[in-house]
């Protein structure tokens, strides 16, 4: 199963509005999009997503050609599912060391 590191990083924070004010005014990152659950900011070639979460933590992302195959492989290697929404949604995996990352399906990245 091939994996590609994405340019998307989510920051979970208990106060998304205060975090958004900091990143847009102090760090001057332009806002790209805003939805009910997250705010997307542009950071050079990267995208930062501010999400609601009880404890602050970054969530990195890997692009895969097939979500279900990646999930099965990762679970066989000691990973656990934290949140699974399927294609087009958040698919959080905790690795055996406690770090959380998202899987995003995009077969075209591997064509």
Tab-separated table of N, CA and C in Angstrom:
chain	number	residue	atom	x	y	z
A	1	UNK	N	0.842	-1.171	0.000
A	1	UNK	CA	0.000	0.000	0.000
A	1	UNK	C	0.890	1.239	0.000
A	2	UNK	N	0.806	2.062	-1.016
A	2	UNK	CA	1.591	3.308	-1.008
A	2	UNK	C	0.906	4.382	-0.159
A	3	UNK	N	1.710	5.198	0.491
A	3	UNK	CA	1.236	6.325	1.294
A	3	UNK	C	1.997	7.565	0.858
A	4	UNK	N	1.294	8.681	0.747
A	4	UNK	CA	1.940	9.958	0.447
A	4	UNK	C	1.587	10.939	1.550
A	5	UNK	N	2.596	11.651	2.034
A	5	UNK	CA	2.350	12.653	3.064
A	5	UNK	C	1.637	13.841	2.427
A	6	UNK	N	0.565	14.255	3.031
A	6	UNK	CA	-0.245	15.356	2.527
A	6	UNK	C	0.305	16.690	3.027
A	7	UNK	N	-0.113	17.756	2.397
A	7	UNK	CA	0.249	19.099	2.845
A	7	UNK	C	-0.802	19.678	3.783
A	8	UNK	N	-1.680	18.828	4.286
A	8	UNK	CA	-2.756	19.252	5.185
A	8	UNK	C	-2.447	18.820	6.610
A	9	UNK	N	-2.587	19.758	7.538
A	9	UNK	CA	-2.397	19.481	8.956
A	9	UNK	C	-3.573	20.105	9.699
A	10	UNK	N	-4.208	19.320	10.541
A	10	UNK	CA	-5.297	19.834	11.373
A	10	UNK	C	-4.771	20.092	12.773
A	11	UNK	N	-5.206	21.193	13.361
A	11	UNK	CA	-4.916	21.491	14.761
A	11	UNK	C	-6.222	21.403	15.518
A	12	UNK	N	-6.264	20.530	16.510
A	12	UNK	CA	-7.450	20.439	17.367
A	12	UNK	C	-7.266	21.407	18.518
A	13	UNK	N	-8.296	22.160	18.802
A	13	UNK	CA	-8.234	23.146	19.863
A	13	UNK	C	-9.602	23.287	20.519
A	14	UNK	N	-9.636	23.483	21.845
A	14	UNK	CA	-10.924	23.649	22.502
A	14	UNK	C	-11.601	24.977	22.170
A	15	UNK	N	-10.839	25.952	21.671
A	15	UNK	CA	-11.425	27.242	21.328
A	15	UNK	C	-11.011	27.638	19.913
A	16	UNK	N	-11.752	27.143	18.936
A	16	UNK	CA	-11.409	27.379	17.539
A	16	UNK	C	-11.449	28.854	17.180
A	17	UNK	N	-12.397	29.600	17.722
A	17	UNK	CA	-12.513	31.020	17.376
A	17	UNK	C	-11.299	31.822	17.828
A	18	UNK	N	-10.817	31.555	19.040
A	18	UNK	CA	-9.614	32.254	19.516
A	18	UNK	C	-8.395	31.831	18.716
A	19	UNK	N	-8.309	30.544	18.403
A	19	UNK	CA	-7.179	30.066	17.593
A	19	UNK	C	-7.224	30.703	16.212
A	20	UNK	N	-8.410	30.789	15.622
A	20	UNK	CA	-8.551	31.405	14.293
A	20	UNK	C	-8.118	32.859	14.323
A	21	UNK	N	-8.511	33.583	15.359
A	21	UNK	CA	-8.108	34.990	15.472
A	21	UNK	C	-6.591	35.116	15.552
A	22	UNK	N	-5.953	34.229	16.309
A	22	UNK	CA	-4.493	34.254	16.430
A	22	UNK	C	-3.819	33.989	15.088
A	23	UNK	N	-4.218	32.913	14.421
A	23	UNK	CA	-3.554	32.530	13.172
A	23	UNK	C	-3.823	33.509	12.030
A	24	UNK	N	-4.994	34.125	12.019
A	24	UNK	CA	-5.300	35.061	10.919
A	24	UNK	C	-4.798	36.473	11.184
A	25	UNK	N	-4.752	36.910	12.461
A	25	UNK	CA	-4.310	38.283	12.728
A	25	UNK	C	-2.836	38.361	13.100
A	26	UNK	N	-2.397	37.519	14.031
A	26	UNK	CA	-1.003	37.584	14.474
A	26	UNK	C	-0.072	36.979	13.430
A	27	UNK	N	-0.386	35.742	12.994
A	27	UNK	CA	0.474	35.080	12.003
A	27	UNK	C	0.097	35.431	10.569
A	28	UNK	N	-1.019	36.117	10.397
A	28	UNK	CA	-1.483	36.626	9.099
A	28	UNK	C	-1.634	35.546	8.033
A	29	UNK	N	-2.166	34.393	8.432
A	29	UNK	CA	-2.461	33.339	7.466
A	29	UNK	C	-3.830	33.614	6.858
A	30	UNK	N	-3.931	33.630	5.539
A	30	UNK	CA	-5.233	33.887	4.916
A	30	UNK	C	-6.202	32.723	5.097
A	31	UNK	N	-7.448	33.088	5.339
A	31	UNK	CA	-8.510	32.089	5.464
A	31	UNK	C	-8.939	31.647	4.076
A	32	UNK	N	-9.026	30.329	3.871
A	32	UNK	CA	-9.431	29.769	2.588
A	32	UNK	C	-10.908	29.414	2.615
A	33	UNK	N	-11.326	28.750	3.692
A	33	UNK	CA	-12.701	28.269	3.774
A	33	UNK	C	-13.072	28.095	5.239
A	34	UNK	N	-14.368	28.220	5.518
A	34	UNK	CA	-14.853	28.008	6.867
A	34	UNK	C	-16.139	27.208	6.813
A	35	UNK	N	-16.246	26.225	7.700
A	35	UNK	CA	-17.450	25.413	7.810
A	35	UNK	C	-17.855	25.310	9.263
A	36	UNK	N	-18.858	24.524	9.532
A	36	UNK	CA	-19.334	24.377	10.903
A	36	UNK	C	-18.292	23.761	11.821
A	37	UNK	N	-17.515	22.828	11.302
A	37	UNK	CA	-16.589	22.090	12.159
A	37	UNK	C	-15.137	22.513	12.043
A	38	UNK	N	-14.785	23.239	10.979
A	38	UNK	CA	-13.379	23.581	10.826
A	38	UNK	C	-13.199	24.849	10.023
A	39	UNK	N	-12.000	25.390	10.155
A	39	UNK	CA	-11.586	26.582	9.421
A	39	UNK	C	-10.310	26.215	8.681
A	40	UNK	N	-10.262	26.520	7.392
A	40	UNK	CA	-9.081	26.198	6.585
A	40	UNK	C	-8.281	27.464	6.340
A	41	UNK	N	-6.974	27.376	6.592
A	41	UNK	CA	-6.055	28.489	6.388
A	41	UNK	C	-4.960	28.079	5.420
A	42	UNK	N	-4.434	29.061	4.688
A	42	UNK	CA	-3.327	28.804	3.765
A	42	UNK	C	-2.024	29.189	4.460
A	43	UNK	N	-1.069	28.253	4.436
A	43	UNK	CA	0.251	28.476	5.027
A	43	UNK	C	1.291	28.076	3.990
A	44	UNK	N	1.587	28.985	3.096
A	44	UNK	CA	2.479	28.661	1.987
A	44	UNK	C	1.823	27.622	1.106
A	45	UNK	N	2.522	26.519	0.845
A	45	UNK	CA	1.964	25.422	0.053
A	45	UNK	C	1.102	24.479	0.897
A	46	UNK	N	1.053	24.718	2.189
A	46	UNK	CA	0.313	23.848	3.101
A	46	UNK	C	-1.060	24.417	3.423
A	47	UNK	N	-1.912	23.544	3.941
A	47	UNK	CA	-3.230	23.939	4.435
A	47	UNK	C	-3.309	23.549	5.907
A	48	UNK	N	-3.718	24.486	6.732
A	48	UNK	CA	-3.952	24.231	8.146
A	48	UNK	C	-5.451	24.241	8.380
A	49	UNK	N	-5.919	23.263	9.130
A	49	UNK	CA	-7.333	23.175	9.466
A	49	UNK	C	-7.461	23.304	10.971
A	50	UNK	N	-8.242	24.263	11.411
A	50	UNK	CA	-8.515	24.425	12.832
A	50	UNK	C	-9.820	23.714	13.127
A	51	UNK	N	-9.740	22.693	13.958
A	51	UNK	CA	-10.896	21.867	14.306
A	51	UNK	C	-11.176	21.970	15.797
A	52	UNK	N	-12.435	21.796	16.175
A	52	UNK	CA	-12.774	21.702	17.590
A	52	UNK	C	-12.242	20.387	18.141
A	53	UNK	N	-11.656	20.452	19.310
A	53	UNK	CA	-11.180	19.253	19.984
A	53	UNK	C	-10.931	19.550	21.444
A	54	UNK	N	-11.089	18.557	22.286
A	54	UNK	CA	-10.930	18.762	23.720
A	54	UNK	C	-9.504	19.086	24.131
A	55	UNK	N	-8.539	18.488	23.461
A	55	UNK	CA	-7.150	18.753	23.822
A	55	UNK	C	-6.371	19.137	22.569
A	56	UNK	N	-5.498	20.140	22.696
A	56	UNK	CA	-4.721	20.580	21.537
A	56	UNK	C	-3.792	19.479	21.035
A	57	UNK	N	-3.853	19.237	19.734
A	57	UNK	CA	-2.950	18.272	19.125
A	57	UNK	C	-2.970	18.461	17.611
A	58	UNK	N	-1.829	18.246	16.961
A	58	UNK	CA	-1.822	18.270	15.497
A	58	UNK	C	-2.234	16.908	14.951
A	59	UNK	N	-2.865	16.918	13.792
A	59	UNK	CA	-3.246	15.689	13.096
A	59	UNK	C	-2.706	15.799	11.670
A	60	UNK	N	-1.703	14.993	11.347
A	60	UNK	CA	-1.122	14.982	10.017
A	60	UNK	C	-1.971	14.110	9.105
A	61	UNK	N	-1.696	14.175	7.818
A	61	UNK	CA	-2.526	13.428	6.876
A	61	UNK	C	-1.673	12.688	5.860
A	62	UNK	N	-2.124	11.474	5.535
A	62	UNK	CA	-1.522	10.682	4.477
A	62	UNK	C	-2.579	10.408	3.411
A	63	UNK	N	-2.174	10.508	2.166
A	63	UNK	CA	-3.053	10.206	1.038
A	63	UNK	C	-2.815	8.754	0.650
A	64	UNK	N	-3.908	8.035	0.389
A	64	UNK	CA	-3.826	6.622	0.013
A	64	UNK	C	-4.716	6.379	-1.205
A	65	UNK	N	-4.409	5.328	-1.988
A	65	UNK	CA	-5.267	5.035	-3.137
A	65	UNK	C	-6.567	4.333	-2.747
A	66	UNK	N	-6.592	3.685	-1.562
A	66	UNK	CA	-7.789	2.956	-1.132
A	66	UNK	C	-7.873	2.971	0.393
A	67	UNK	N	-8.904	3.613	0.922
A	67	UNK	CA	-9.061	3.745	2.373
A	67	UNK	C	-9.157	2.416	3.095
A	68	UNK	N	-10.023	1.539	2.609
A	68	UNK	CA	-10.251	0.282	3.313
A	68	UNK	C	-9.013	-0.594	3.347
A	69	UNK	N	-8.275	-0.644	2.254
A	69	UNK	CA	-7.035	-1.422	2.216
A	69	UNK	C	-6.023	-0.838	3.199
A	70	UNK	N	-5.904	0.487	3.209
A	70	UNK	CA	-4.967	1.143	4.136
A	70	UNK	C	-5.365	0.871	5.584
A	71	UNK	N	-6.643	0.989	5.877
A	71	UNK	CA	-7.127	0.746	7.239
A	71	UNK	C	-6.787	-0.675	7.690
A	72	UNK	N	-7.089	-1.649	6.850
A	72	UNK	CA	-6.803	-3.044	7.195
A	72	UNK	C	-5.313	-3.263	7.432
A	73	UNK	N	-4.479	-2.711	6.563
A	73	UNK	CA	-3.043	-2.873	6.712
A	73	UNK	C	-2.549	-2.228	8.011
A	74	UNK	N	-3.028	-1.029	8.287
A	74	UNK	CA	-2.583	-0.327	9.488
A	74	UNK	C	-3.055	-1.030	10.761
A	75	UNK	N	-4.274	-1.532	10.758
A	75	UNK	CA	-4.766	-2.268	11.928
A	75	UNK	C	-3.949	-3.544	12.162
A	76	UNK	N	-3.527	-4.199	11.079
A	76	UNK	CA	-2.671	-5.386	11.219
A	76	UNK	C	-1.325	-5.049	11.852
A	77	UNK	N	-0.914	-3.771	11.729
A	77	UNK	CA	0.371	-3.334	12.279
A	77	UNK	C	0.211	-2.575	13.596
A	78	UNK	N	-0.918	-2.768	14.276
A	78	UNK	CA	-1.068	-2.219	15.615
A	78	UNK	C	-1.748	-0.871	15.732
A	79	UNK	N	-2.242	-0.334	14.622
A	79	UNK	CA	-2.958	0.943	14.672
A	79	UNK	C	-4.415	0.708	15.062
A	80	UNK	N	-5.039	1.749	15.599
A	80	UNK	CA	-6.455	1.675	15.947
A	80	UNK	C	-7.203	2.847	15.324
A	81	UNK	N	-8.467	2.613	15.012
A	81	UNK	CA	-9.304	3.663	14.433
A	81	UNK	C	-9.827	4.547	15.555
A	82	UNK	N	-9.674	5.860	15.379
A	82	UNK	CA	-10.176	6.839	16.333
A	82	UNK	C	-11.508	7.396	15.844
A	83	UNK	N	-11.583	7.639	14.538
A	83	UNK	CA	-12.785	8.213	13.903
A	83	UNK	C	-12.773	7.765	12.446
A	84	UNK	N	-13.914	7.295	11.950
A	84	UNK	CA	-13.961	6.800	10.572
A	84	UNK	C	-15.237	7.274	9.893
A	85	UNK	N	-15.088	8.202	8.933
A	85	UNK	CA	-16.232	8.737	8.192
A	85	UNK	C	-16.246	8.272	6.744
A	86	UNK	N	-15.209	7.576	6.309
A	86	UNK	CA	-15.149	7.095	4.936
A	86	UNK	C	-14.655	8.152	3.961
A	87	UNK	N	-14.752	7.826	2.688
A	87	UNK	CA	-14.222	8.703	1.636
A	87	UNK	C	-14.841	10.095	1.729
A	88	UNK	N	-13.970	11.107	1.717
A	88	UNK	CA	-14.405	12.495	1.780
A	88	UNK	C	-14.583	13.020	3.189
A	89	UNK	N	-14.367	12.179	4.188
A	89	UNK	CA	-14.522	12.586	5.583
A	89	UNK	C	-13.245	12.376	6.373
A	90	UNK	N	-13.351	12.628	7.669
A	90	UNK	CA	-12.213	12.431	8.563
A	90	UNK	C	-12.061	10.940	8.863
A	91	UNK	N	-10.840	10.457	8.749
A	91	UNK	CA	-10.526	9.051	9.004
A	91	UNK	C	-9.266	8.996	9.858
A	92	UNK	N	-9.451	9.142	11.163
A	92	UNK	CA	-8.335	9.247	12.094
A	92	UNK	C	-7.889	7.868	12.568
A	93	UNK	N	-6.588	7.693	12.518
A	93	UNK	CA	-5.924	6.461	12.938
A	93	UNK	C	-4.899	6.822	14.010
A	94	UNK	N	-4.857	6.027	15.087
A	94	UNK	CA	-3.811	6.202	16.100
A	94	UNK	C	-2.756	5.134	15.845
A	95	UNK	N	-1.510	5.560	15.712
A	95	UNK	CA	-0.445	4.593	15.473
A	95	UNK	C	-0.068	3.907	16.793
A	96	UNK	N	0.773	2.890	16.746
A	96	UNK	CA	1.123	2.165	17.974
A	96	UNK	C	1.857	3.027	19.006
A	97	UNK	N	2.254	4.238	18.635
A	97	UNK	CA	3.020	5.116	19.518
A	97	UNK	C	2.171	6.249	20.086
A	98	UNK	N	0.864	6.269	19.721
A	98	UNK	CA	-0.060	7.260	20.259
A	98	UNK	C	-0.314	8.464	19.372
A	99	UNK	N	0.397	8.575	18.255
A	99	UNK	CA	0.191	9.706	17.347
A	99	UNK	C	-1.036	9.452	16.472
A	100	UNK	N	-1.746	10.515	16.155
A	100	UNK	CA	-2.952	10.405	15.331
A	100	UNK	C	-2.699	11.056	13.980
A	101	UNK	N	-3.132	10.379	12.920
A	101	UNK	CA	-3.070	10.960	11.583
A	101	UNK	C	-4.354	10.629	10.841
A	102	UNK	N	-4.616	11.384	9.805
A	102	UNK	CA	-5.801	11.202	8.975
A	102	UNK	C	-5.413	10.483	7.690
A	103	UNK	N	-6.328	9.676	7.187
A	103	UNK	CA	-6.158	9.064	5.863
A	103	UNK	C	-7.140	9.717	4.905
A	104	UNK	N	-6.660	10.070	3.721
A	104	UNK	CA	-7.486	10.685	2.691
A	104	UNK	C	-7.332	9.875	1.412
A	105	UNK	N	-8.430	9.410	0.858
A	105	UNK	CA	-8.371	8.604	-0.354
A	105	UNK	C	-8.367	9.488	-1.592
A	106	UNK	N	-7.334	9.279	-2.435
A	106	UNK	CA	-7.249	9.976	-3.715
A	106	UNK	C	-6.441	9.117	-4.674
A	107	UNK	N	-7.118	8.180	-5.383
A	107	UNK	CA	-6.405	7.286	-6.300
A	107	UNK	C	-5.634	8.019	-7.389
A	108	UNK	N	-6.115	9.205	-7.779
A	108	UNK	CA	-5.456	9.964	-8.855
A	108	UNK	C	-4.029	10.355	-8.462
A	109	UNK	N	-3.743	10.484	-7.181
A	109	UNK	CA	-2.388	10.831	-6.722
A	109	UNK	C	-1.378	9.730	-7.054
A	110	UNK	N	-1.879	8.540	-7.349
A	110	UNK	CA	-1.004	7.396	-7.576
A	110	UNK	C	-1.052	6.887	-9.020
A	111	UNK	N	-1.752	7.619	-9.867
A	111	UNK	CA	-1.895	7.208	-11.274
A	111	UNK	C	-0.648	7.540	-12.062
